[in-house]
Amino acid sequence: LEFVQSNVEGELVNFIQDAKKKFDGIIINAAAYTHTSIAILDALKIFKGIVIEIHITNIHSREEFRHHSFISKVAKGIIAGFGQESYLMALDYLYKINNKKV
């Protein structure tokens, strides 16, 4: 389990590319990059594990441009609107799926 936070798109892409060798899943809250980053989408496409997209807020109750997500194209699921609990929900799912409890 590793937590990474960066405001630099390239650093996130590098982490995702390296993750394919180390992790079974990625929980990603790409913030504004969700709606703009094809580079992050391309990196996630080569990741063979489970991708879960999370948002602390409900992106569909916000501005129209936030309703589109590039990450959703590769995500197994999306969790939005539950605040920081979204991270715990995603962790719980990954734990269950990796231990065959789902």
PDB file of C-alpha atoms in Angstrom:
ATOM      1  CA  LEU A   1       0.000   0.000   0.000  1.00  0.00           C
ATOM      2  CA  GLU A   2       1.436   3.340  -1.001  1.00  0.00           C
ATOM      3  CA  PHE A   3      -0.042   6.832  -0.979  1.00  0.00           C
ATOM      4  CA  VAL A   4       1.113   9.412  -3.505  1.00  0.00           C
ATOM      5  CA  GLN A   5       0.056  13.038  -3.877  1.00  0.00           C
ATOM      6  CA  SER A   6       1.324  15.388  -6.529  1.00  0.00           C
ATOM      7  CA  ASN A   7       0.154  18.485  -8.306  1.00  0.00           C
ATOM      8  CA  VAL A   8       2.450  17.639 -11.218  1.00  0.00           C
ATOM      9  CA  GLU A   9       0.815  15.661 -14.014  1.00  0.00           C
ATOM     10  CA  GLY A  10       4.077  14.065 -15.174  1.00  0.00           C
ATOM     11  CA  GLU A  11       4.851  12.773 -11.682  1.00  0.00           C
ATOM     12  CA  LEU A  12       1.442  11.104 -11.559  1.00  0.00           C
ATOM     13  CA  VAL A  13       2.009   9.525 -14.978  1.00  0.00           C
ATOM     14  CA  ASN A  14       5.402   8.206 -13.845  1.00  0.00           C
ATOM     15  CA  PHE A  15       3.899   6.717 -10.688  1.00  0.00           C
ATOM     16  CA  ILE A  16       1.111   5.005 -12.644  1.00  0.00           C
ATOM     17  CA  GLN A  17       3.588   3.566 -15.138  1.00  0.00           C
ATOM     18  CA  ASP A  18       5.767   2.231 -12.306  1.00  0.00           C
ATOM     19  CA  ALA A  19       2.714   0.864 -10.450  1.00  0.00           C
ATOM     20  CA  LYS A  20       2.087  -1.818 -13.057  1.00  0.00           C
ATOM     21  CA  LYS A  21       5.086  -3.697 -11.676  1.00  0.00           C
ATOM     22  CA  LYS A  22       4.130  -3.353  -8.003  1.00  0.00           C
ATOM     23  CA  PHE A  23       0.378  -3.061  -7.381  1.00  0.00           C
ATOM     24  CA  ASP A  24      -2.886  -4.881  -8.041  1.00  0.00           C
ATOM     25  CA  GLY A  25      -4.973  -1.713  -7.939  1.00  0.00           C
ATOM     26  CA  ILE A  26      -4.915   2.048  -8.121  1.00  0.00           C
ATOM     27  CA  ILE A  27      -7.289   4.373  -6.302  1.00  0.00           C
ATOM     28  CA  ILE A  28      -7.065   7.698  -8.061  1.00  0.00           C
ATOM     29  CA  ASN A  29      -8.442  11.109  -7.261  1.00  0.00           C
ATOM     30  CA  ALA A  30      -6.988  13.069 -10.141  1.00  0.00           C
ATOM     31  CA  ALA A  31      -8.866  16.260  -9.229  1.00  0.00           C
ATOM     32  CA  ALA A  32      -8.941  18.636 -12.217  1.00  0.00           C
ATOM     33  CA  TYR A  33      -6.744  16.240 -14.228  1.00  0.00           C
ATOM     34  CA  THR A  34      -9.780  13.933 -14.299  1.00  0.00           C
ATOM     35  CA  HIS A  35     -11.346  16.223 -16.871  1.00  0.00           C
ATOM     36  CA  THR A  36      -8.245  17.222 -18.823  1.00  0.00           C
ATOM     37  CA  SER A  37      -5.455  14.637 -18.774  1.00  0.00           C
ATOM     38  CA  ILE A  38      -5.131  12.290 -21.684  1.00  0.00           C
ATOM     39  CA  ALA A  39      -1.613  11.524 -20.402  1.00  0.00           C
ATOM     40  CA  ILE A  40      -3.039  10.067 -17.171  1.00  0.00           C
ATOM     41  CA  LEU A  41      -5.663   8.150 -19.169  1.00  0.00           C
ATOM     42  CA  ASP A  42      -2.949   6.657 -21.397  1.00  0.00           C
ATOM     43  CA  ALA A  43      -0.864   5.637 -18.358  1.00  0.00           C
ATOM     44  CA  LEU A  44      -3.894   4.004 -16.737  1.00  0.00           C
ATOM     45  CA  LYS A  45      -4.642   2.102 -19.957  1.00  0.00           C
ATOM     46  CA  ILE A  46      -1.360   0.191 -19.628  1.00  0.00           C
ATOM     47  CA  PHE A  47      -2.006  -0.634 -15.955  1.00  0.00           C
ATOM     48  CA  LYS A  48      -3.393  -4.181 -15.812  1.00  0.00           C
ATOM     49  CA  GLY A  49      -4.880  -3.994 -12.317  1.00  0.00           C
ATOM     50  CA  ILE A  50      -8.099  -2.491 -11.022  1.00  0.00           C
ATOM     51  CA  VAL A  51      -8.556   1.280 -11.242  1.00  0.00           C
ATOM     52  CA  ILE A  52     -11.042   3.002  -8.953  1.00  0.00           C
ATOM     53  CA  GLU A  53     -11.803   6.651  -9.597  1.00  0.00           C
ATOM     54  CA  ILE A  54     -12.809   8.714  -6.598  1.00  0.00           C
ATOM     55  CA  HIS A  55     -13.997  12.242  -5.992  1.00  0.00           C
ATOM     56  CA  ILE A  56     -14.577  13.772  -2.580  1.00  0.00           C
ATOM     57  CA  THR A  57     -17.450  15.830  -3.974  1.00  0.00           C
ATOM     58  CA  ASN A  58     -20.283  14.812  -6.274  1.00  0.00           C
ATOM     59  CA  ILE A  59     -18.863  15.953  -9.605  1.00  0.00           C
ATOM     60  CA  HIS A  60     -22.319  15.792 -11.201  1.00  0.00           C
ATOM     61  CA  SER A  61     -23.656  18.470  -8.872  1.00  0.00           C
ATOM     62  CA  ARG A  62     -20.864  20.836  -9.881  1.00  0.00           C
ATOM     63  CA  GLU A  63     -19.998  22.734 -13.060  1.00  0.00           C
ATOM     64  CA  GLU A  64     -20.837  21.094 -16.387  1.00  0.00           C
ATOM     65  CA  PHE A  65     -17.188  20.617 -17.413  1.00  0.00           C
ATOM     66  CA  ARG A  66     -16.671  18.400 -14.352  1.00  0.00           C
ATOM     67  CA  HIS A  67     -19.247  15.895 -15.603  1.00  0.00           C
ATOM     68  CA  HIS A  68     -16.771  14.441 -18.118  1.00  0.00           C
ATOM     69  CA  SER A  69     -13.997  12.146 -16.927  1.00  0.00           C
ATOM     70  CA  PHE A  70     -11.227  10.647 -19.011  1.00  0.00           C
ATOM     71  CA  ILE A  71     -10.396   8.293 -16.125  1.00  0.00           C
ATOM     72  CA  SER A  72     -13.888   6.755 -16.151  1.00  0.00           C
ATOM     73  CA  LYS A  73     -13.013   5.092 -19.458  1.00  0.00           C
ATOM     74  CA  VAL A  74     -10.620   2.730 -17.643  1.00  0.00           C
ATOM     75  CA  ALA A  75     -12.070   2.672 -14.116  1.00  0.00           C
ATOM     76  CA  LYS A  76     -13.813  -0.421 -12.797  1.00  0.00           C
ATOM     77  CA  GLY A  77     -15.891   1.890 -10.628  1.00  0.00           C
ATOM     78  CA  ILE A  78     -16.380   5.452  -9.488  1.00  0.00           C
ATOM     79  CA  ILE A  79     -17.018   6.680  -5.968  1.00  0.00           C
ATOM     80  CA  ALA A  80     -18.084  10.300  -5.641  1.00  0.00           C
ATOM     81  CA  GLY A  81     -19.658  12.586  -3.106  1.00  0.00           C
ATOM     82  CA  PHE A  82     -18.812  10.835   0.159  1.00  0.00           C
ATOM     83  CA  GLY A  83     -16.014  13.117   1.274  1.00  0.00           C
ATOM     84  CA  GLN A  84     -12.885  11.465   2.582  1.00  0.00           C
ATOM     85  CA  GLU A  85     -14.922   8.310   3.211  1.00  0.00           C
ATOM     86  CA  SER A  86     -14.571   7.742  -0.560  1.00  0.00           C
ATOM     87  CA  TYR A  87     -10.974   6.615  -0.028  1.00  0.00           C
ATOM     88  CA  LEU A  88     -11.994   4.093   2.630  1.00  0.00           C
ATOM     89  CA  MET A  89     -14.770   2.733   0.420  1.00  0.00           C
ATOM     90  CA  ALA A  90     -12.296   2.196  -2.404  1.00  0.00           C
ATOM     91  CA  LEU A  91      -9.735   0.565  -0.099  1.00  0.00           C
ATOM     92  CA  ASP A  92     -12.402  -1.743   1.283  1.00  0.00           C
ATOM     93  CA  TYR A  93     -13.388  -2.832  -2.228  1.00  0.00           C
ATOM     94  CA  LEU A  94      -9.782  -3.494  -3.294  1.00  0.00           C
ATOM     95  CA  TYR A  95      -9.179  -5.505  -0.131  1.00  0.00           C
ATOM     96  CA  LYS A  96     -12.279  -7.609  -0.757  1.00  0.00           C
ATOM     97  CA  ILE A  97     -11.607  -8.173  -4.465  1.00  0.00           C
ATOM     98  CA  ASN A  98      -7.979  -9.131  -3.830  1.00  0.00           C
ATOM     99  CA  ASN A  99      -9.041 -11.547  -1.104  1.00  0.00           C
ATOM    100  CA  LYS A 100     -11.907 -12.948  -3.206  1.00  0.00           C
ATOM    101  CA  LYS A 101     -14.589 -11.655  -0.834  1.00  0.00           C
ATOM    102  CA  VAL A 102     -16.582  -9.819  -3.536  1.00  0.00           C
TER     103      VAL A 102
END
